[in-house]
Coordinates of C-alpha atoms in Angstrom, one line a residue:
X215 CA -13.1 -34.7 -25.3
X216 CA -14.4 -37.8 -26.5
X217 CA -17.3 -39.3 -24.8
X218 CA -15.7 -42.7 -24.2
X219 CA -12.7 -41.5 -23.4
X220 CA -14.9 -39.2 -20.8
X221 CA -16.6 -42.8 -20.1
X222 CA -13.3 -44.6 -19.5
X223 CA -12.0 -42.3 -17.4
X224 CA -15.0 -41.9 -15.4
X225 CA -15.3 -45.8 -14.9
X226 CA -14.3 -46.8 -10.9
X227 CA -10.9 -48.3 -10.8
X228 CA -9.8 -52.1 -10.5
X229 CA -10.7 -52.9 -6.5
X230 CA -12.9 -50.0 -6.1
X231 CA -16.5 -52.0 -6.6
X232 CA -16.9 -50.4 -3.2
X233 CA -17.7 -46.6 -4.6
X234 CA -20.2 -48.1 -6.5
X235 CA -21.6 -50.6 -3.6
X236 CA -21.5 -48.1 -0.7
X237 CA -24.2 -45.6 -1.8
X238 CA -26.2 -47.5 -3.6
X239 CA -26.5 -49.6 -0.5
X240 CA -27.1 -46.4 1.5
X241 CA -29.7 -45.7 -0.8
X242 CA -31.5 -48.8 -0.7
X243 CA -31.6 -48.4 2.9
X244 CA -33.2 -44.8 2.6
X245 CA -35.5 -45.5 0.3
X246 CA -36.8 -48.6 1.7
X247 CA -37.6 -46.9 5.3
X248 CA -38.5 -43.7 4.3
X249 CA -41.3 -45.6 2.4
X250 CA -41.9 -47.3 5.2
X251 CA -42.4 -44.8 7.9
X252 CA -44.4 -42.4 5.6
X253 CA -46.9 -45.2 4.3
X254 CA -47.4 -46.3 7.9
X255 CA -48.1 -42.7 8.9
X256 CA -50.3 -42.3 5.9
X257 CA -53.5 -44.3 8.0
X258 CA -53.6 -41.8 10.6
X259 CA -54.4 -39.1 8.2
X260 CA -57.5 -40.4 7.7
X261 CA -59.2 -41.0 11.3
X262 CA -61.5 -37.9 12.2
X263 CA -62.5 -38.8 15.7
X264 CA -61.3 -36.4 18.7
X265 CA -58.2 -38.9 18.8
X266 CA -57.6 -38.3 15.4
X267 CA -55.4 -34.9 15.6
X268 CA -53.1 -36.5 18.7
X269 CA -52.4 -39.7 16.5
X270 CA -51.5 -37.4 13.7
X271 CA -49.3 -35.0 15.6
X272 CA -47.5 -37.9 17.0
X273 CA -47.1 -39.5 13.8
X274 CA -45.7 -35.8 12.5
X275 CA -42.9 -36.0 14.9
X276 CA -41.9 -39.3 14.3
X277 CA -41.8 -38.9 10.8
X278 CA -39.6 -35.5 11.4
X279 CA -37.6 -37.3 13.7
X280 CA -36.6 -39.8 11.2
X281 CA -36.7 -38.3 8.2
X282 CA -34.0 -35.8 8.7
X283 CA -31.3 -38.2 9.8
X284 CA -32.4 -40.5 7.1
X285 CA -31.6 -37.5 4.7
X286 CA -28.9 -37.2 6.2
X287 CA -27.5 -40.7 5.8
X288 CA -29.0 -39.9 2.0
X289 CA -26.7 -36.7 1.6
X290 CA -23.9 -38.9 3.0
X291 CA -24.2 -41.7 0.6
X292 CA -24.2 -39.0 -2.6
X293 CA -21.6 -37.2 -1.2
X294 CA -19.2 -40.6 -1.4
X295 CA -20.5 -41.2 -4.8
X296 CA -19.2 -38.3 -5.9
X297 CA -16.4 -38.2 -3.3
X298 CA -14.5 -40.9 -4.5
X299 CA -13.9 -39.4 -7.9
X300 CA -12.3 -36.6 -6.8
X301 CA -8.9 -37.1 -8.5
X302 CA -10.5 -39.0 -11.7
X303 CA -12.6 -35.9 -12.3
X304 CA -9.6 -33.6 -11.2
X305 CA -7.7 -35.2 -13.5
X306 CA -10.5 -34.7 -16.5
X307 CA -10.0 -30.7 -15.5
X308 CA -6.3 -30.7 -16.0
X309 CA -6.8 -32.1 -19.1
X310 CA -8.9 -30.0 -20.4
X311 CA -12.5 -30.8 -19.6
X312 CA -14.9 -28.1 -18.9
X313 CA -16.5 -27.7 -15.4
X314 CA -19.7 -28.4 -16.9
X315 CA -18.9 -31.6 -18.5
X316 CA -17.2 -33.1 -15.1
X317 CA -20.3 -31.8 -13.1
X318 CA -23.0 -33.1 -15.7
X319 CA -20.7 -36.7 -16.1
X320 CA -20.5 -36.6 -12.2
X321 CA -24.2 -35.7 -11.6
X322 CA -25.7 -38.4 -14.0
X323 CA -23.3 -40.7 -12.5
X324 CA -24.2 -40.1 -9.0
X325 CA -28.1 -40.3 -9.5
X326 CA -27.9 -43.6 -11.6
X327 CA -26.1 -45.1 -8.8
X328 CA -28.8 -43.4 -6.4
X329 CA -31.5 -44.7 -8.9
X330 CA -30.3 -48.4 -8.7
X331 CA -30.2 -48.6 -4.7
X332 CA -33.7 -46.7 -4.6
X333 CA -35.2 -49.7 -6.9
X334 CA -33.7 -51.9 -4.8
X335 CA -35.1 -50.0 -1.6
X336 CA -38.7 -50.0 -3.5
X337 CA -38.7 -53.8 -3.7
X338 CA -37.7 -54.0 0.1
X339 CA -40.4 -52.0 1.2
X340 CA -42.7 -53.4 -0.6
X341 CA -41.4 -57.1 0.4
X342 CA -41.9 -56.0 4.3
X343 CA -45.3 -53.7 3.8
X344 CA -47.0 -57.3 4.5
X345 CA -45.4 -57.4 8.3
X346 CA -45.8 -53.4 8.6
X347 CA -49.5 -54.2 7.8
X348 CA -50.2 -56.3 10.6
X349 CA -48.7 -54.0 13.1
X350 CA -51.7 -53.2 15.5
X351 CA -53.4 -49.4 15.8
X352 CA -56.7 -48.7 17.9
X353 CA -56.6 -52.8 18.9
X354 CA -56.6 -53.9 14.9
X355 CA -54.0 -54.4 12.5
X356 CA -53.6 -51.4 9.7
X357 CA -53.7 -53.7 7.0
X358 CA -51.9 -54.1 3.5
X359 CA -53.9 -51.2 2.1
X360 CA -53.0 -48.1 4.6
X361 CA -49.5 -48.9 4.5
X362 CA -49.3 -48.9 1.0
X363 CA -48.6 -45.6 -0.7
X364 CA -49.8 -44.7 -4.0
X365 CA -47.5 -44.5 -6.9
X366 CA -47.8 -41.0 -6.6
X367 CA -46.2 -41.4 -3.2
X368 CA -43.5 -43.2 -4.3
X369 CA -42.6 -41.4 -6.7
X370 CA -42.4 -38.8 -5.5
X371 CA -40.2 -40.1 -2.3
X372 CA -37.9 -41.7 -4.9
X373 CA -37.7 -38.4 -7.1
X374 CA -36.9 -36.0 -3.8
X375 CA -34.0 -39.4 -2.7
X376 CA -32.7 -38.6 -6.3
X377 CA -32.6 -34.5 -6.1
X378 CA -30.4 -35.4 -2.4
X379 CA -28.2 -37.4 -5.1
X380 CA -27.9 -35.1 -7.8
X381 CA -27.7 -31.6 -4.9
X382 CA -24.9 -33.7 -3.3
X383 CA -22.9 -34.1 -6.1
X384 CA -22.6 -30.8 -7.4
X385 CA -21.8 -29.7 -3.9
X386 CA -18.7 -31.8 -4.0
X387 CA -17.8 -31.1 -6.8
X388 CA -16.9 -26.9 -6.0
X389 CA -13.3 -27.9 -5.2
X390 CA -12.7 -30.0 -7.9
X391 CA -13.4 -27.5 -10.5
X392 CA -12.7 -24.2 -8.0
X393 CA -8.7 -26.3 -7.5
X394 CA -8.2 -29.5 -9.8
X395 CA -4.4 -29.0 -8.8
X396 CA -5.1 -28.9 -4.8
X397 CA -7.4 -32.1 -5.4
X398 CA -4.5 -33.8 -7.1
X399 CA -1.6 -33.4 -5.1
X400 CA -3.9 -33.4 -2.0
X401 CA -3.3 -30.0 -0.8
X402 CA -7.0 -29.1 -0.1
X403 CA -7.6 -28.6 4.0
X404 CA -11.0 -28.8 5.9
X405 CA -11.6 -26.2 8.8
X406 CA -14.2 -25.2 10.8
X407 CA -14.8 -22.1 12.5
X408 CA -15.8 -21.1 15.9
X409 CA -18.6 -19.1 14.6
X410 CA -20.8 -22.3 14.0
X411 CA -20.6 -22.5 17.8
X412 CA -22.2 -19.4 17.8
X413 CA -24.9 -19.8 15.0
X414 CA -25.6 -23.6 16.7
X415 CA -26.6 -22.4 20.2
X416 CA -28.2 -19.3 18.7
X417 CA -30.6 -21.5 17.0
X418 CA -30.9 -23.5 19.8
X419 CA -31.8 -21.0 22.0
X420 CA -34.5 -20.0 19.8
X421 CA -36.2 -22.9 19.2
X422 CA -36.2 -23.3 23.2
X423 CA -37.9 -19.9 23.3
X424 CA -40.7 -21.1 20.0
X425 CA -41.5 -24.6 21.7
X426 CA -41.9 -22.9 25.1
X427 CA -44.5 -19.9 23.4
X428 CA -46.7 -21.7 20.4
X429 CA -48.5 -24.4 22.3
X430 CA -49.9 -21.1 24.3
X431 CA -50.8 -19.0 22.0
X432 CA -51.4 -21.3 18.6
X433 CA -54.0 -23.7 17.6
X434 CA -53.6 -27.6 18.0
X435 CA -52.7 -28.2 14.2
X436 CA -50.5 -24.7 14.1
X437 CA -48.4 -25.9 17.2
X438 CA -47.7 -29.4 15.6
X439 CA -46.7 -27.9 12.5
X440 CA -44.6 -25.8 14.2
X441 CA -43.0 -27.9 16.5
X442 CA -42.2 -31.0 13.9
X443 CA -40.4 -27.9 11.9
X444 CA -38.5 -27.1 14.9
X445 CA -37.2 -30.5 15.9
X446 CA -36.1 -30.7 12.1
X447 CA -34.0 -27.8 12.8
X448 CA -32.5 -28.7 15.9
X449 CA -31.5 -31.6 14.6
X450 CA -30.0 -30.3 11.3
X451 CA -28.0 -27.5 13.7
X452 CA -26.5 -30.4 15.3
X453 CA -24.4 -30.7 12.0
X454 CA -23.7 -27.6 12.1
X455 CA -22.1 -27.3 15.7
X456 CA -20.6 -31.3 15.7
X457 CA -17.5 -30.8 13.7
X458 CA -16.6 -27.7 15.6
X459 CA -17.0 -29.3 19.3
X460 CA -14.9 -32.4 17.7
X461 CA -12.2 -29.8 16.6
X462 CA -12.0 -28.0 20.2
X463 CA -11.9 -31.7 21.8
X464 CA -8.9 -33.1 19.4
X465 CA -7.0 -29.9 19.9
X466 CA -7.0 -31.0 23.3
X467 CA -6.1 -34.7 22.7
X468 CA -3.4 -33.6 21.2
X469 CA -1.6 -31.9 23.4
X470 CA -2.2 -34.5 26.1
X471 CA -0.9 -37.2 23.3
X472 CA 2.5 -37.2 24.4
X473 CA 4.6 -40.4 23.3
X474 CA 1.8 -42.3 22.0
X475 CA 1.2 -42.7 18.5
X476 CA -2.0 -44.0 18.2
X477 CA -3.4 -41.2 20.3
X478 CA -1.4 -38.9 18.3
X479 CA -2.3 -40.1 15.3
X480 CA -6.1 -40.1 16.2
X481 CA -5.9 -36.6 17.4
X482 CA -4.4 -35.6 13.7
X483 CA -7.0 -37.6 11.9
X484 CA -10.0 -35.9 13.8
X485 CA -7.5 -32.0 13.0
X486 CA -7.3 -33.0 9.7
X487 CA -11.0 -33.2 8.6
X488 CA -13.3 -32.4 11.8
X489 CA -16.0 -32.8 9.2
X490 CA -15.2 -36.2 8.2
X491 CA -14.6 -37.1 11.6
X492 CA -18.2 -35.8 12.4
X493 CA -19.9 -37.9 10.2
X494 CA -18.3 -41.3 11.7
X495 CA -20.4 -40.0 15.0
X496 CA -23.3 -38.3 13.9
X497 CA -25.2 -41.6 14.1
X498 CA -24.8 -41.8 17.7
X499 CA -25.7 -37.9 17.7
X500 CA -29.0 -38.9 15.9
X501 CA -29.6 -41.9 18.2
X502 CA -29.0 -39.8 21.6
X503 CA -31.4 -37.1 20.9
X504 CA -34.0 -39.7 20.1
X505 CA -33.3 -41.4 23.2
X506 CA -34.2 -38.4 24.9
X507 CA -37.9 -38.2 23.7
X508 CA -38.0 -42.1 23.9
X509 CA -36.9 -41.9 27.6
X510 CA -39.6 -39.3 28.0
X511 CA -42.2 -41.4 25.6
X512 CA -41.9 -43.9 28.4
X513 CA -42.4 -42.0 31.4
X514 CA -45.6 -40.1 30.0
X515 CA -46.6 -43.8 29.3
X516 CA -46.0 -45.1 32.7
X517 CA -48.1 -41.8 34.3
X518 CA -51.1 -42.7 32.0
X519 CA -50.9 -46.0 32.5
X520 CA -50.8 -45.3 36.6
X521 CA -54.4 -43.7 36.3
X522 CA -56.3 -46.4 35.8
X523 CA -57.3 -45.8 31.8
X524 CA -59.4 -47.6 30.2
X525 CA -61.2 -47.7 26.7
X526 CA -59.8 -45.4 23.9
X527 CA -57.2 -43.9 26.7
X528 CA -55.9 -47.3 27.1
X529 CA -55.9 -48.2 23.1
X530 CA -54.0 -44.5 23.2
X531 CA -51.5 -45.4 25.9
X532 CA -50.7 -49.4 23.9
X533 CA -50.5 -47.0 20.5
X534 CA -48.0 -45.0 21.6
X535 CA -45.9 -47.5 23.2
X536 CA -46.0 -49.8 19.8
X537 CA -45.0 -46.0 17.5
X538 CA -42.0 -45.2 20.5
X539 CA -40.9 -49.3 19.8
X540 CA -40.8 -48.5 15.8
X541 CA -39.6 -45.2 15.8
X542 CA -36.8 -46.9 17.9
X543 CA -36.0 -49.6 15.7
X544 CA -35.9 -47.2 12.2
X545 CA -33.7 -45.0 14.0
X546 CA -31.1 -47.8 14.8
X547 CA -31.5 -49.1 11.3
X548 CA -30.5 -45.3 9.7
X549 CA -27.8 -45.4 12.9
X550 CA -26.3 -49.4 11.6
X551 CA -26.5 -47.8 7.9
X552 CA -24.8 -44.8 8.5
X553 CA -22.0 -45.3 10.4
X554 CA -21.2 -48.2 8.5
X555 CA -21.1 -46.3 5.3
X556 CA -19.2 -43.4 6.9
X557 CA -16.6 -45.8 8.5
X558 CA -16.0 -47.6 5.2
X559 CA -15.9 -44.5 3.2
X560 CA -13.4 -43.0 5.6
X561 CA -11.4 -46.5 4.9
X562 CA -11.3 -45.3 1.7
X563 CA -10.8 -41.9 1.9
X564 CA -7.8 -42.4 3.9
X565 CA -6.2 -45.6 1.9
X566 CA -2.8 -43.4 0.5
X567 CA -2.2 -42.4 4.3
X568 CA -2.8 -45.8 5.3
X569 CA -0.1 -47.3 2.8
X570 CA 2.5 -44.3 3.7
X571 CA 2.5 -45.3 7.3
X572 CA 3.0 -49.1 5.7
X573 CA 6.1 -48.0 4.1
X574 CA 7.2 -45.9 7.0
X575 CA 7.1 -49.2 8.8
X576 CA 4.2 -48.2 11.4
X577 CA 2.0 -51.2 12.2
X578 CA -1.8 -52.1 11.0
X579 CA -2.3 -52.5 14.9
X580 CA -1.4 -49.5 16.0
X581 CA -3.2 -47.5 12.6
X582 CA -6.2 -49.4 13.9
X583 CA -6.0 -48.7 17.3
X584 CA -5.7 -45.2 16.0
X585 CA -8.6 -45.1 13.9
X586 CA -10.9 -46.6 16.5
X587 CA -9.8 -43.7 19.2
X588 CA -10.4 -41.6 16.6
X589 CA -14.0 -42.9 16.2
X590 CA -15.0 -43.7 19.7
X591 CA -13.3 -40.6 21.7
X592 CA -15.7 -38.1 20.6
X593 CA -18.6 -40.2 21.0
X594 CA -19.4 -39.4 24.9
X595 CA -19.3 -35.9 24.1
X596 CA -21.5 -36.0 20.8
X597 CA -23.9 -38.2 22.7
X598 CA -24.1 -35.9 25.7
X599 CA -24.2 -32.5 23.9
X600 CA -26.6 -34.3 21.3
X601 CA -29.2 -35.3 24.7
X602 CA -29.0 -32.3 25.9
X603 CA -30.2 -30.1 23.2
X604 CA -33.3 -33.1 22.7
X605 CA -33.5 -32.3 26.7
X606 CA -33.7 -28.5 26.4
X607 CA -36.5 -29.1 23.5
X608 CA -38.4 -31.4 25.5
X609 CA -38.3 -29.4 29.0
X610 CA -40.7 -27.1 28.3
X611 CA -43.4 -29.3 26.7
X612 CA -43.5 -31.8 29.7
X613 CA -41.3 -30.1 32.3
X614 CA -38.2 -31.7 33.9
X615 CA -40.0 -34.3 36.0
X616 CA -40.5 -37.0 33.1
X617 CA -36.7 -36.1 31.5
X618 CA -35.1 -37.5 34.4
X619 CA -38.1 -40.0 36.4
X620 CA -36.1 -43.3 36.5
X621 CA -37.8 -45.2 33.8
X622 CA -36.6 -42.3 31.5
X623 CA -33.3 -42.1 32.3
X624 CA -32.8 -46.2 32.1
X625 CA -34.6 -45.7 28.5
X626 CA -31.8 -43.2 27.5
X627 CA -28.7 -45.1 29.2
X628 CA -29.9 -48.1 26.9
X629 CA -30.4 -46.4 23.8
X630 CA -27.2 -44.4 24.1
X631 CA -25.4 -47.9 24.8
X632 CA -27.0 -49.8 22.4
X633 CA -26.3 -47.0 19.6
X634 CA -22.3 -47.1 20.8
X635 CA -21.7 -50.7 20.4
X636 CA -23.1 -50.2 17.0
X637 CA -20.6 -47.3 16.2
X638 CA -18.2 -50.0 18.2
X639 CA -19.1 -53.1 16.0
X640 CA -18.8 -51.3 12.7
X641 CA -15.0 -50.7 13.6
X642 CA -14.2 -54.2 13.8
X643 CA -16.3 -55.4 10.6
X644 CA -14.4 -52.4 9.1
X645 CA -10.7 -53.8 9.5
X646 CA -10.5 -56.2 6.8
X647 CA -11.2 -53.1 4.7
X648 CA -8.4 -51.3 6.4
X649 CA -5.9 -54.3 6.5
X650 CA -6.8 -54.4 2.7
X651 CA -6.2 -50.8 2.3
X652 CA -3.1 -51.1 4.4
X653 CA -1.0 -53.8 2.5
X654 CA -2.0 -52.5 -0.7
X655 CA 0.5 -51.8 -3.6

């Protein structure tokens, strides 16, 4: 085929500036505060005093913490890129078009748009590196120079965003060239099986058993290694078991629906793609389990702070408060970013449905009402089971007694709050994009 005809057909159609907009938004936001948290975490690298390896093995899990939902949100963001090009590129098959030549078009596509948020994240971070410079450490600020990385660094963050990009896209694209027909006429389904269940709490279970044995029988730089890898795992395995636990609850919903069509309808949306569905909550699942170790942060904070510390203790005890205060704050950035991104590509994703129950004379009130419940029932249960596992991680480090002290409990309740009524505000910025969606020819 001709390469501008391949061009033209690959261009985002009349109304949709949004595909383009989403991700690269996403990606600005990435980029921008992964920079951030790994050039502020850079400094601590470099202090050798007996405090040094405790700063640094905090600093490890935060970075773990929020590096993995932030490459999440990443993974999210290339997976709508490419997503919303399903039936262009479907199309491209039936006429003829090799699977290489969609995935390459589609691949260079994706990481250009992935390219042009991470410049834009690059000049944010390095617009805000000032302010993350004055941030106090050991009773001084870090300063401009320990924040900034090298351009090595960056770099080399930017090239990994761009590999989540390009790995993203050719994922989505196995069911365009596996069944350009299914795309087309929309016949492709989305299950999940019990056996993540399974493979979730398996995992689970054994990274209970590895947190509980290392710190016994490893070294001090050994155990932190170990244990930021673990807490990465847990909370990738949450994505694993999410969408099931969503499936088992709809399935319920549904059959307790009766009469109602917005419940009804919200039950089917969740049935219909519990992986979709997933990733409209898995900010608040992200948010929860850092909740838990804030709560807990807190609480080991107040017990120092009850002995009567004083000198580098105290400077210790002030430290860890300000890294649990911007931990906290990253992590309801990624949450803002990702569930708006998720919401407004599920718009999207959802716009023919939307204008069939138009025609079929169904209102945009009660489609919205739908959508909401659809968005905002699973959330108690994802931010429960989502505490928990952070709960079972965090039990045998510090025992029971600092999960559930007072001050760590309020800590959580707050977080978890806070972290719905963003999932909660994003649904009502979202409606003009539905109502737009809805009335559409």
């Amino acid at each position: 085929m001709n390469p501008s005809v391949l061009g033209l057909l690959l261009r985002p159609a009349k109304g949709q500036n949004a595909v383009i907009a989403l991700p690269a938004i996403a990606f600005a936001i990435v980029t921008a505060l992964v920079l951030t948290v790994v050039g502020g975490a850079q400094s601590f690298w470099t202090w050798t005093d007996g405090y040094g390896p405790l700063y640094q093995a905090l600093a490890a899990i935060a970075l773990v913490l929020l590096v993995v939902p932030l490459a999440n949100l990443g993974g999210a963001a290339a997976r709508l890129s490419a997503r919303r090009r399903d039936e262009r590129l479907s199309t491209l098959r039936l006429l003829g078009v090799t699977p290489l030549g969609v995935s390459v078009a589609t691949v260079i596509e994706s990481v250009l748009v992935a390219a042009a948020g991470a410049l834009v994240g690059i000049i944010a971070y390095l617009a805000i590196s000032p302010l993350i410079g004055l941030i106090p450490f050991r009773g001084e600020a870090l300063g401009l120079d320990a924040v900034l990385l090298p351009p090595v660094g960056v770099v080399a963050v930017v090239g990994g965003i761009l590999l989540v990009a390009a790995g993203s896209a050719a994922l989505g694209l196995r069911r365009v060239i596996i069944s350009p027909l299914g795309v087309r006429l929309r016949t492709s389904t989305s299950s999940v099986h019990w056996f993540r269940a399974i493979i979730g709490v398996s995992v689970i279970a054994l990274v209970f058993v590895l947190v509980k044995i290392f710190p016994a029988i490893a070294g001090f730089t050994t155990t932190i290694v170990v244990l930021a890898v673990l807490f990465a795992v847990a909370l990738a395995i949450l994505n694993v078991i999410g969408p099931w636990v969503l499936k088992v609850a709809a399935s319920r919903q549904l059959r307790r629906a009766a009469e109602r069509a917005d419940r009804l309808l919200a039950a089917r949306m969740v049935l219909d793609s519990p992986k979709a569905a997933w990733r409209q909550v898995s900010g608040i699942a992200m948010a929860s389990f850092m909740a838990v170790f804030a709560g807990t942060g807190v609480s080991l904070m107040n017990v120092m702070g009850s002995e009567g510390l004083d000198g580098a203790d105290a400077a210790l005890a002030a430290d860890m408060r300000t890294g649990l205060v911007i931990t906290l704050v990253a992590s309801f950035l990624m949450v803002a970013a990702s569930v708006g991104v998720n919401q407004a590509a599920s718009v999207l994703d959802q716009r023919d449905l939307h204008r069939s129950l138009h025609h079929l004379g169904m209102p945009l009130e009660t489609v919205d009402s739908a959508r909401r419940r659809a968005i905002m029932s699973p959330l108690l249960v994802t931010a429960l089971g989502s505490a928990l596992c952070a709960a079972v991680l965090v039990f045998p480090l510090l025992g029971i007694a600092l999960i559930t002290a007072p001050e760590s409990l309020l800590t959580i309740a707050v977080v978890v709050s806070a972290g719905i009524a963003v999932v909660w505000t994003s649904t009502r910025v979202t409606r003009p994009l539905l109502a737009q969606s809805f009335h559409a020819a």
